[in-house]
């Protein structure tokens, strides 16, 4: 389960502000309380990854995924 | 309401929600596809008629997750909804289209659309699939919470369309006065709040599937497999190229023969003189040189549309992202670059799906390095003329090997250029790659054919508008002034193009080009393969007999031919491409950059190849 979606770190990347990364993650459904399951990993270095977020499949790179903080679900 | 005015209904929704299928079902054949002013985002509108006879104008807007636009496509959706477009007043009603099996993200979009103050209808498309999966949706609860009527459709079976139109029409009656002004960019806090609201909505109104779709998961475990998935992707690409180059050949031969016959017929009817030259060599040959690529483009687009409609394209982007990312390209650049193997013009047009401007520019700048089909006639001519037809190591044909290495040179240089652009022009990390992997579904033949026809027509009309005037210009340059009476040698030598060729010869001498080769490059600016015809004209009128390949093998040295091939891998020999780049980037800066860097690369490559092969004694 997602416990926190962070801004994209302290560094603005390449015209993409840290806040923009957070907003895009939010728009794709990465929001606190959502359930996340990693489905697939890319062919090279396991990047990008495909995850299921509350029933929706999303592909994203690990760099962005690092802004999503997860906690294991209480059994 | 005033009866003379037709109310406008805008379809808004996430990508892959079946919005375009719904649009097609609502409007049938009565559609108009054009471009929005100033940008090449496709603008699709059509007319739907209610049983009462009342008509509604339906506007199909590009799919989006938010009104906070990220790509040129999404900016159009935002501006159309907010009435910010110069040639398009704000719609009277928004129809928010949802994939009934995937409501999570669209509910938040619907809440955002509500803030515009426009009347809205929420439509659950693909309700049949949702029912099959046992998803139970409480329409009343959803409607209450959204503050908008909710209805369901199955666009592909034309179910529920009348109800939707009635609802949209009655919504248009309501709040006519309120202007759309409520929307502003939501903050992260507001997006979170909207998500919370959307989730509560889901909990209140939607029962999760009792028989969830397992097909997508099972297919993905094969198609996204790190090894198997890549192998399947490569297999598909191989099949696609086979199809593009072998299936298209008979149709292409037919088109060429047809235009040839048309030219002969026209020449017989028309009086001698410059009029005939203009019609036969300028207009007919010009149109023919564009249309001859249509079969390849149709096959390529058919593959791309099938892969897109089935949901596979997103998987291809997923598999390719890291490989392309290593060169600084976006996973989504895969599709435009693939299209560029047929022709860079549709390839560059399809870069609109890339949301970041920098990634899009990198893709546009590298797309013409992919070996487009216009290079093939040039390659095959030079190879058959100058490369000996023998085998290497007993199995590989030397000619085939040269062809393959020309393709490889194109791909490798594109990756290298993309890498350098990333490192030199826009330093820093790569852009975001985030996309939904839609559920797999069977492509709908009607929709595929309709899209194919629209894409084909877009190619013909755009390329025709650009190439045709240029062909006439190039023809004029190559025909005037006419040679003096009793002149020796080919007529083209005396024309403006011929003089230019002679004048430019010293510049091209270090890369081994004779003046004939330089002259052929000038009409070759209109379209690469025209250089073949130009060479034919120069040598044929030059008094040589026999097939062009035979002539070239006597006239050209191997070093010359190799330099010419190297030149053609890179040279910006296509005005249509430059014109499309200007339209897509909105100025002459990027076409100029593209022209400059490709010309530089072409000259450098031809110089290296020519000097190296001379040093090796291949002269």
XYZ file of C-alpha atoms in Angstrom:
694
model
C 0.000 0.000 0.000
C 1.230 3.508 -0.764
C 1.976 5.461 2.345
C 3.489 8.504 0.694
C 3.949 10.044 -2.733
C 6.905 12.402 -2.596
C 7.862 15.295 -4.766
C 10.605 14.449 -7.234
C 13.418 15.096 -4.769
C 15.390 18.265 -4.170
C 16.630 18.520 -7.741
C 14.613 19.911 -10.617
C 15.224 17.593 -13.519
C 15.476 18.874 -17.023
C 12.644 21.366 -16.979
C 10.545 18.953 -14.988
C 10.023 20.383 -11.584
C 9.927 18.093 -8.601
C 6.313 19.100 -8.058
C 5.460 18.145 -11.638
C 6.678 14.591 -11.068
C 4.507 14.353 -7.973
C 1.492 15.669 -9.893
C 1.948 13.205 -12.724
C 2.278 10.317 -10.304
C -0.924 11.487 -8.641
C -2.735 11.792 -11.970
C -1.863 8.200 -12.796
C -3.414 7.080 -9.549
C -0.341 6.852 -7.321
C -2.025 8.307 -4.279
C -1.722 7.598 -0.581
C -3.746 4.545 0.326
C -3.669 2.957 -3.124
C -2.689 -0.705 -3.442
C 0.350 -1.367 -5.598
C 1.568 -4.647 -7.031
C 4.647 -4.979 -9.238
C 3.690 -7.062 -12.288
C 6.610 -6.998 -14.698
C 10.119 -5.702 -15.060
C 11.687 -4.397 -18.259
C 14.185 -6.521 -20.217
C 17.292 -4.471 -19.376
C 18.158 -3.803 -15.761
C 14.565 -4.465 -14.778
C 13.602 -1.025 -15.993
C 10.929 0.237 -16.580
C 8.468 -1.599 -14.357
C 4.805 -2.395 -14.820
C 2.667 -2.103 -11.720
C -0.969 -2.434 -10.858
C -2.288 0.546 -8.928
C -5.803 -0.020 -7.646
C -6.577 -2.262 -10.589
C -4.960 -0.119 -13.294
C -1.774 -1.186 -15.069
C 0.824 1.542 -15.300
C 4.332 1.425 -16.785
C 6.924 3.781 -15.339
C 10.660 4.048 -14.840
C 12.296 3.147 -11.568
C 13.602 6.695 -11.159
C 10.066 8.002 -10.830
C 8.838 4.995 -8.930
C 11.392 5.852 -6.232
C 9.132 8.744 -5.243
C 6.408 6.335 -4.218
C 6.920 5.027 -0.708
C 5.282 1.700 -0.035
C 4.527 -0.252 3.088
C 3.692 -3.965 3.151
C 0.044 -4.582 3.688
C -0.898 -5.772 7.161
C -1.803 -9.414 6.796
C -32.802 28.072 -27.604
C -32.280 29.372 -31.104
C -33.062 26.629 -33.563
C -30.484 27.741 -36.116
C -27.623 26.962 -33.774
C -26.328 23.424 -33.449
C -25.075 22.571 -29.979
C -21.554 21.230 -29.703
C -20.806 18.123 -27.678
C -17.148 17.463 -26.801
C -16.034 13.905 -26.064
C -13.378 13.852 -23.346
C -11.816 10.821 -21.714
C -8.695 8.868 -20.835
C -6.688 7.369 -23.679
C -7.945 3.902 -24.716
C -11.460 4.351 -23.324
C -13.081 3.687 -26.694
C -13.793 7.361 -27.218
C -13.015 7.318 -30.915
C -15.126 4.201 -31.414
C -17.986 6.031 -29.693
C -17.387 9.052 -31.906
C -17.511 6.868 -35.002
C -20.693 5.166 -33.811
C -22.389 8.495 -33.071
C -21.486 10.252 -36.280
C -21.318 7.364 -38.730
C -19.799 8.464 -41.988
C -20.538 12.132 -41.431
C -17.154 13.216 -40.165
C -14.702 15.898 -40.977
C -11.048 15.398 -40.173
C -8.883 18.499 -40.301
C -6.183 20.153 -38.286
C -6.435 22.699 -35.551
C -5.078 26.032 -36.681
C -1.321 26.257 -36.289
C -0.787 22.750 -34.973
C -1.097 19.407 -36.652
C -3.275 17.854 -34.011
C -6.082 16.073 -35.754
C -9.434 17.694 -35.298
C -12.311 15.292 -35.699
C -15.861 16.487 -35.778
C -19.105 15.035 -37.024
C -22.867 15.445 -36.880
C -25.203 13.161 -34.930
C -28.946 13.225 -35.474
C -31.456 12.473 -32.731
C -34.714 10.625 -33.447
C -36.460 13.983 -33.029
C -34.487 15.284 -35.953
C -32.413 17.580 -33.786
C -28.755 17.628 -34.664
C -25.663 17.806 -32.480
C -22.120 18.608 -33.488
C -19.778 16.045 -31.955
C -16.148 16.875 -31.339
C -13.672 14.074 -30.606
C -10.872 15.414 -28.409
C -7.513 13.703 -27.776
C -7.432 11.411 -24.736
C -6.056 12.813 -21.518
C -5.776 12.086 -17.796
C -6.053 15.703 -16.760
C -6.775 19.140 -18.143
C -3.259 20.007 -17.057
C -1.917 19.314 -20.521
C 1.432 17.574 -21.048
C 1.545 17.024 -24.815
C 0.352 19.104 -27.799
C -2.568 16.682 -28.129
C -3.623 17.184 -24.537
C -3.217 20.949 -24.820
C -5.845 20.869 -27.556
C -8.235 18.999 -25.282
C -7.733 21.561 -22.522
C -8.076 24.554 -24.827
C -11.120 23.140 -26.599
C -12.903 22.411 -23.310
C -12.070 25.849 -21.926
C -12.998 27.636 -25.149
C -9.501 29.003 -25.583
C -9.154 28.009 -29.224
C -9.521 30.840 -31.704
C -11.555 28.810 -34.191
C -13.609 26.831 -31.705
C -15.993 28.228 -29.081
C -16.354 26.310 -25.820
C -18.578 23.233 -26.166
C -22.161 23.336 -24.900
C -21.887 19.932 -23.254
C -19.006 17.697 -22.235
C -19.472 13.973 -22.580
C -16.968 12.346 -20.274
C -16.279 8.916 -21.748
C -15.220 6.190 -19.339
C -14.045 2.650 -19.903
C -16.577 0.939 -17.644
C -14.001 -1.672 -16.643
C -11.444 0.918 -15.535
C -13.100 3.743 -13.661
C -10.403 4.799 -11.215
C -8.621 7.486 -13.211
C -11.532 8.780 -15.252
C -13.619 9.574 -12.183
C -10.969 12.032 -11.109
C -10.924 13.532 -14.594
C -14.729 13.819 -14.442
C -14.465 15.701 -11.152
C -11.926 18.025 -12.745
C -14.164 18.548 -15.771
C -17.020 19.467 -13.416
C -15.014 22.448 -12.191
C -15.227 24.017 -15.642
C -18.908 24.676 -14.971
C -19.948 23.126 -18.287
C -22.888 20.733 -18.325
C -21.662 17.143 -18.443
C -22.879 13.654 -19.239
C -20.893 10.724 -17.868
C -20.995 7.729 -20.141
C -19.841 4.224 -19.258
C -18.587 2.795 -22.504
C -17.779 -0.910 -23.013
C -20.477 -1.691 -20.450
C -20.845 -5.165 -21.984
C -17.298 -6.088 -20.982
C -17.902 -4.703 -17.498
C -21.072 -6.800 -17.217
C -19.240 -9.862 -18.392
C -16.622 -9.301 -15.710
C -19.383 -8.944 -13.145
C -18.671 -5.303 -12.343
C -21.819 -3.873 -10.839
C -22.239 -0.119 -11.228
C -24.910 1.850 -9.399
C -25.795 4.495 -11.982
C -27.977 6.487 -9.603
C -25.342 6.760 -6.915
C -22.713 7.709 -9.483
C -24.995 10.312 -11.035
C -25.853 11.765 -7.618
C -22.214 12.059 -6.564
C -20.977 13.416 -9.903
C -23.892 15.780 -10.314
C -24.276 14.658 -13.901
C -26.491 12.162 -15.673
C -24.874 8.754 -16.171
C -25.618 6.377 -19.005
C -23.998 3.366 -20.633
C -23.014 2.505 -24.193
C -21.397 -0.219 -26.218
C -19.955 1.863 -29.036
C -18.854 -1.100 -31.105
C -22.401 -2.533 -31.097
C -24.126 0.848 -31.286
C -25.958 0.216 -28.002
C -27.164 3.121 -25.868
C -26.343 5.823 -28.379
C -29.820 7.386 -28.549
C -30.099 7.721 -24.794
C -26.686 9.356 -24.688
C -27.636 11.862 -27.382
C -30.969 12.669 -25.671
C -29.155 13.279 -22.389
C -26.531 15.463 -24.042
C -29.202 17.462 -25.842
C -31.234 18.032 -22.701
C -28.092 18.997 -20.770
C -27.314 21.557 -23.450
C -30.720 23.159 -22.773
C -29.920 23.731 -19.133
C -27.154 26.020 -18.091
C -26.648 27.914 -21.298
C -25.602 31.134 -19.585
C -22.708 29.963 -17.416
C -19.357 30.501 -19.112
C -16.616 27.944 -18.485
C -14.370 29.764 -16.101
C -14.113 27.644 -12.980
C -11.078 25.588 -13.996
C -7.539 26.344 -12.927
C -4.529 24.069 -12.569
C -5.149 21.892 -9.546
C -2.446 21.682 -6.892
C -1.116 18.384 -5.585
C -3.371 18.743 -2.548
C -6.398 19.217 -4.768
C -5.475 16.228 -6.914
C -5.192 14.134 -3.768
C -8.557 15.400 -2.577
C -10.126 14.600 -5.944
C -8.650 11.092 -5.797
C -10.105 10.590 -2.352
C -13.463 11.707 -3.647
C -13.139 9.431 -6.675
C -12.285 6.485 -4.437
C -15.280 7.139 -2.227
C -17.368 7.263 -5.379
C -15.932 3.931 -6.459
C -16.699 2.410 -3.088
C -20.247 3.761 -3.087
C -21.235 3.031 -6.647
C -19.050 0.295 -8.108
C -18.850 -3.357 -7.109
C -15.459 -4.792 -8.041
C -15.494 -7.504 -10.712
C -16.612 -10.926 -9.625
C -15.020 -12.483 -12.728
C -11.998 -10.243 -13.370
C -10.309 -10.249 -16.747
C -7.391 -12.632 -16.598
C -6.583 -12.575 -20.307
C -4.536 -9.376 -20.099
C -2.482 -10.715 -17.220
C -1.849 -14.012 -18.970
C -0.912 -12.334 -22.256
C 1.357 -9.885 -20.466
C 3.257 -12.660 -18.728
C 4.261 -13.809 -22.221
C 4.427 -10.530 -24.148
C 6.268 -8.611 -21.422
C 8.615 -11.476 -20.631
C 12.185 -10.094 -20.528
C 13.372 -12.606 -23.129
C 10.264 -14.013 -24.791
C 8.579 -10.629 -25.032
C 11.550 -9.061 -26.773
C 11.768 -12.024 -29.145
C 8.067 -11.673 -30.015
C 8.502 -7.928 -30.587
C 11.430 -8.529 -32.936
C 9.422 -11.204 -34.740
C 6.532 -8.775 -35.212
C 8.879 -6.116 -36.550
C 10.412 -8.592 -38.959
C 6.965 -9.602 -40.189
C 6.027 -5.954 -40.565
C 9.072 -5.146 -42.679
C 8.546 -8.197 -44.813
C 4.984 -7.059 -45.374
C 5.919 -3.459 -46.108
C 8.517 -4.396 -48.681
C 7.110 -7.515 -50.307
C 3.310 -7.124 -50.155
C 3.482 -3.543 -51.331
C 5.652 -4.264 -54.370
C 2.908 -5.397 -56.814
C 0.706 -2.410 -55.959
C 3.659 -0.080 -56.310
C 4.551 -1.502 -59.698
C 0.942 -0.998 -60.736
C 0.934 2.640 -59.616
C 4.219 3.316 -61.372
C 3.012 1.678 -64.563
C -0.265 3.583 -64.319
C 1.411 6.952 -63.993
C 3.884 6.039 -66.717
C 1.009 5.215 -69.054
C -0.777 8.391 -68.018
C 2.348 10.390 -68.839
C 2.676 8.726 -72.254
C -1.012 9.331 -72.926
C -0.782 12.962 -71.906
C 2.313 13.474 -74.026
C 0.455 12.081 -77.028
C -2.526 14.363 -76.525
C -0.757 17.565 -75.573
C 1.069 19.701 -78.117
C 4.860 19.675 -77.956
C 6.495 22.335 -75.886
C 6.906 23.342 -72.288
C 3.246 22.625 -71.406
C 3.791 18.940 -72.054
C 6.966 18.996 -70.009
C 5.144 20.633 -67.131
C 2.226 18.196 -67.194
C 4.179 15.004 -67.889
C 7.483 15.521 -66.100
C 6.292 18.003 -63.500
C 2.717 17.170 -62.473
C 2.150 13.524 -63.428
C 5.622 12.340 -62.469
C 5.394 14.440 -59.294
C 2.081 12.975 -58.144
C 3.266 9.501 -59.112
C 6.454 9.815 -57.090
C 4.370 10.499 -53.982
C 1.580 8.013 -54.561
C 3.989 5.162 -55.219
C 4.681 5.065 -51.468
C 1.025 4.777 -50.587
C 0.887 0.954 -50.566
C 3.837 0.757 -48.162
C 2.367 3.424 -45.944
C -1.033 1.713 -45.901
C 0.501 -1.610 -44.869
C 2.657 0.029 -42.238
C -0.275 1.954 -40.815
C -2.451 -1.144 -40.878
C 0.089 -2.910 -38.668
C 0.472 0.091 -36.405
C -3.301 0.557 -36.038
C -3.832 -3.126 -35.255
C -1.049 -3.062 -32.672
C -2.423 0.153 -31.187
C -6.056 -0.947 -31.071
C -5.191 -4.285 -29.517
C -3.261 -2.575 -26.737
C 0.118 -4.010 -27.778
C 1.786 -0.717 -28.722
C 2.061 0.343 -25.081
C 3.849 -2.971 -24.414
C 6.259 -2.328 -27.291
C 7.072 1.068 -25.805
C 7.585 -0.624 -22.422
C 10.017 -3.188 -23.860
C 11.913 -0.634 -25.918
C 12.079 2.170 -23.363
C 15.403 1.225 -21.834
C 17.074 0.472 -25.166
C 15.904 3.767 -26.617
C 16.498 5.518 -23.316
C 20.166 4.591 -23.491
C 20.360 6.848 -26.534
C 18.288 9.517 -24.850
C 15.057 8.655 -26.627
C 11.636 8.132 -25.112
C 9.965 4.712 -25.215
C 7.178 6.267 -27.206
C 9.665 7.435 -29.863
C 9.638 3.816 -30.988
C 6.458 4.173 -33.043
C 7.453 7.348 -34.947
C 10.904 5.938 -35.699
C 9.337 2.717 -36.918
C 7.015 4.640 -39.245
C 10.003 6.514 -40.590
C 11.263 3.349 -42.248
C 8.419 3.813 -44.706
C 8.531 7.588 -44.806
C 9.716 10.212 -42.348
C 6.672 12.405 -43.026
C 4.069 10.236 -41.229
C 6.783 9.317 -38.708
C 7.309 12.933 -37.740
C 3.568 13.539 -37.653
C 3.158 10.699 -35.172
C 5.633 12.201 -32.685
C 2.657 14.067 -31.237
C 2.058 11.238 -28.775
C 5.302 12.151 -27.000
C 4.429 14.450 -24.161
C 7.731 16.193 -23.554
C 8.863 18.782 -26.078
C 12.539 17.876 -25.824
C 11.934 14.170 -26.377
C 9.657 15.038 -29.242
C 12.278 17.271 -30.895
C 14.975 14.633 -30.502
C 12.700 12.117 -32.182
C 11.822 14.528 -34.999
C 15.484 15.322 -35.615
C 16.525 11.676 -35.791
C 13.516 10.287 -37.685
C 14.894 11.130 -41.180
C 17.995 9.015 -40.462
C 15.859 5.898 -40.561
C 16.165 4.397 -44.015
C 12.933 5.482 -45.658
C 11.618 3.683 -48.702
C 12.542 6.598 -50.997
C 16.196 5.670 -50.488
C 15.633 2.117 -51.671
C 15.554 2.874 -55.425
C 18.814 4.819 -55.067
C 20.459 2.114 -52.988
C 19.396 -0.713 -55.276
C 20.548 1.166 -58.389
C 24.021 1.949 -57.081
C 24.463 -1.455 -55.469
C 23.452 -3.348 -58.594
C 25.690 -1.122 -60.705
C 28.862 -1.184 -58.629
C 28.847 -3.944 -56.021
C 29.888 -7.275 -57.488
C 27.198 -9.931 -57.280
C 29.085 -12.550 -55.321
C 28.803 -14.235 -51.963
C 30.829 -13.705 -48.858
C 31.824 -16.789 -46.901
C 29.702 -18.891 -49.247
C 26.284 -17.845 -47.906
C 25.850 -14.093 -47.628
C 25.297 -12.038 -50.719
C 27.703 -9.117 -50.873
C 25.003 -6.868 -52.323
C 22.594 -7.812 -49.542
C 25.310 -7.180 -47.007
C 25.889 -3.661 -48.335
C 22.132 -2.991 -48.209
C 21.982 -4.242 -44.633
C 24.935 -2.107 -43.583
C 23.257 0.980 -45.059
C 20.189 0.304 -42.895
C 22.392 -0.357 -39.879
C 24.326 2.868 -40.516
C 21.044 4.778 -40.470
C 19.857 3.243 -37.199
C 23.205 3.531 -35.437
C 23.691 7.130 -36.504
C 20.155 7.981 -35.330
C 20.943 6.530 -31.896
C 24.262 8.368 -31.830
C 22.713 11.677 -32.869
C 19.951 11.301 -30.276
C 22.606 10.588 -27.652
C 24.603 13.681 -28.659
C 21.502 15.901 -28.707
C 20.693 14.704 -25.214
C 24.240 15.290 -23.994
C 24.965 18.585 -25.755
C 21.681 20.444 -26.116
C 19.591 19.379 -23.191
C 21.798 18.000 -20.543
C 20.441 16.225 -17.530
C 18.303 13.213 -16.857
C 15.789 11.828 -19.273
C 12.135 12.772 -19.337
C 9.281 11.025 -17.648
C 8.035 7.759 -19.023
C 4.692 6.931 -17.527
C 1.865 5.299 -19.405
C -1.127 3.143 -18.848
C -0.970 -0.428 -20.126
C -4.525 -0.862 -21.392
C -6.355 -4.178 -21.301
C -5.939 -6.184 -24.475
C -8.916 -6.199 -26.761
C -9.778 -7.350 -30.222
C -9.345 -4.553 -32.783
C -12.643 -3.511 -34.352
C -12.319 -3.930 -38.154
C -14.608 -0.980 -38.914
C -12.611 1.381 -36.757
C -9.289 0.155 -38.105
C -10.408 0.645 -41.699
C -11.852 4.074 -40.986
C -8.642 5.208 -39.272
C -6.563 3.724 -42.061
C -8.522 5.662 -44.659
C -8.176 8.866 -42.658
C -4.429 8.423 -42.210
C -3.940 7.595 -45.868
C -5.884 10.649 -46.897
C -3.926 12.847 -44.486
C -0.698 11.591 -46.036
C -1.873 12.110 -49.606
C -3.242 15.580 -49.068
C -0.367 16.871 -46.918
C 2.411 15.326 -48.945
C 0.639 16.307 -52.147
C 0.253 19.906 -51.104
C 3.934 20.127 -50.197
C 5.588 17.938 -52.799
C 3.621 18.893 -55.860
C 4.594 22.592 -56.062
C 8.193 21.649 -55.319
C 8.216 19.041 -58.042
C 7.079 21.705 -60.466
C 9.790 24.052 -59.228
C 12.502 21.416 -59.535
C 11.227 20.483 -62.971
C 11.404 24.142 -64.028
C 14.952 24.489 -62.698
C 16.012 21.363 -64.563
C 14.334 22.431 -67.832
C 15.175 26.113 -68.148
C 16.933 27.639 -69.808
C 16.728 25.313 -72.805
C 20.010 24.336 -74.498
C 21.068 26.470 -77.473
C 20.496 25.023 -80.941
C 23.122 22.476 -81.903
C 24.323 22.099 -78.308
C 26.241 18.997 -77.305
C 25.500 16.855 -74.242
C 22.358 16.492 -72.118
C 19.853 19.342 -72.067
C 19.883 19.447 -68.270
C 23.531 20.606 -68.373
C 22.387 23.947 -69.757
C 19.494 24.420 -67.321
C 19.629 26.360 -64.089
C 20.081 23.064 -62.209
C 22.884 22.025 -64.567
C 24.688 25.320 -64.129
C 24.279 25.027 -60.378
C 25.747 21.536 -60.605
C 28.789 22.741 -62.530
C 29.184 25.631 -60.153
C 28.965 23.369 -57.072
C 31.280 20.720 -58.529
C 34.470 21.985 -56.811
C 32.746 21.753 -53.420
C 31.828 18.145 -54.096
C 35.129 17.140 -55.646
C 36.715 16.072 -52.315
C 33.914 13.529 -51.842
C 34.313 12.219 -55.362
C 31.110 13.523 -56.975
C 31.186 14.366 -60.663
C 29.042 17.213 -61.987
C 26.451 14.696 -63.202
C 26.074 13.385 -59.667
C 25.743 16.913 -58.289
C 23.087 17.775 -60.863
C 21.126 14.640 -59.943
C 21.133 15.745 -56.305
C 19.164 18.889 -57.158
C 15.937 17.274 -58.434
C 16.581 14.672 -55.725
C 15.748 17.377 -53.209
C 12.057 16.993 -54.066
C 12.137 13.298 -53.231
C 15.183 11.095 -52.903
C 14.277 8.549 -55.533
C 13.870 11.292 -58.159
C 17.671 11.328 -58.302
C 17.461 7.965 -60.066
C 15.246 9.416 -62.772
C 17.508 12.462 -62.981
C 20.612 10.302 -63.461
C 18.716 8.423 -66.114
C 17.895 11.677 -67.896
C 21.455 12.982 -67.678
C 23.148 9.850 -68.984
C 20.445 8.874 -71.465
C 20.496 12.247 -73.124
C 24.259 12.211 -72.783
C 24.346 9.717 -75.642
C 24.855 6.558 -73.589
C 22.979 3.421 -74.474
C 21.786 0.605 -72.250
C 20.408 0.261 -68.783
C 21.284 2.919 -66.273
C 23.052 0.452 -63.986
C 25.274 -0.583 -66.890
C 26.111 3.019 -67.657
C 26.933 3.788 -64.047
C 29.189 0.749 -63.740
C 31.258 2.132 -66.636
C 31.150 5.797 -65.649
C 31.537 5.620 -61.873
C 34.352 4.214 -59.826
C 33.535 2.033 -56.843
C 34.835 4.782 -54.550
C 32.404 7.225 -56.190
C 29.468 4.869 -55.760
C 30.260 4.118 -52.120
C 30.589 7.842 -51.411
C 27.223 8.427 -53.096
C 25.634 5.722 -50.901
C 27.212 7.192 -47.763
C 25.889 10.607 -48.781
C 22.393 9.196 -49.150
C 22.383 7.623 -45.691
C 22.492 11.106 -44.166
C 21.667 13.785 -46.714
C 18.578 15.905 -45.986
C 17.372 15.186 -49.496
C 13.683 15.657 -48.914
C 11.890 18.976 -48.884
C 8.643 17.343 -47.748
C 10.327 16.222 -44.525
C 11.716 19.682 -43.874
C 8.303 21.219 -44.543
C 6.622 18.822 -42.118
C 9.249 19.574 -39.469
C 8.520 23.268 -39.905
C 4.815 22.665 -39.401
C 5.308 20.423 -36.388
C 7.819 22.674 -34.649
C 6.216 25.942 -35.691
C 9.211 27.679 -37.237
C 12.224 27.451 -39.480
C 14.743 26.978 -36.648
C 14.459 23.186 -36.331
C 14.239 22.439 -40.066
C 17.390 24.566 -40.437
C 19.131 22.646 -37.638
C 18.085 19.359 -39.224
C 19.233 20.423 -42.677
C 22.565 21.645 -41.349
C 23.450 18.633 -39.249
C 22.368 16.100 -41.849
C 24.243 17.914 -44.608
C 27.354 18.034 -42.417
C 27.078 14.323 -41.634
C 26.469 13.467 -45.286
C 29.508 15.395 -46.440
C 31.717 13.984 -43.707
C 30.556 10.411 -44.327
C 30.968 10.669 -48.101
C 34.398 12.273 -47.659
C 35.596 9.534 -45.319
C 34.232 6.759 -47.495
C 35.635 8.240 -50.710
C 39.100 8.945 -49.343
C 39.297 5.616 -47.498
C 38.231 3.587 -50.522
C 40.700 5.463 -52.717
C 43.461 4.776 -50.233
C 42.447 1.115 -50.339
C 42.773 1.207 -54.107
C 39.073 0.823 -54.934
C 39.131 3.722 -57.372
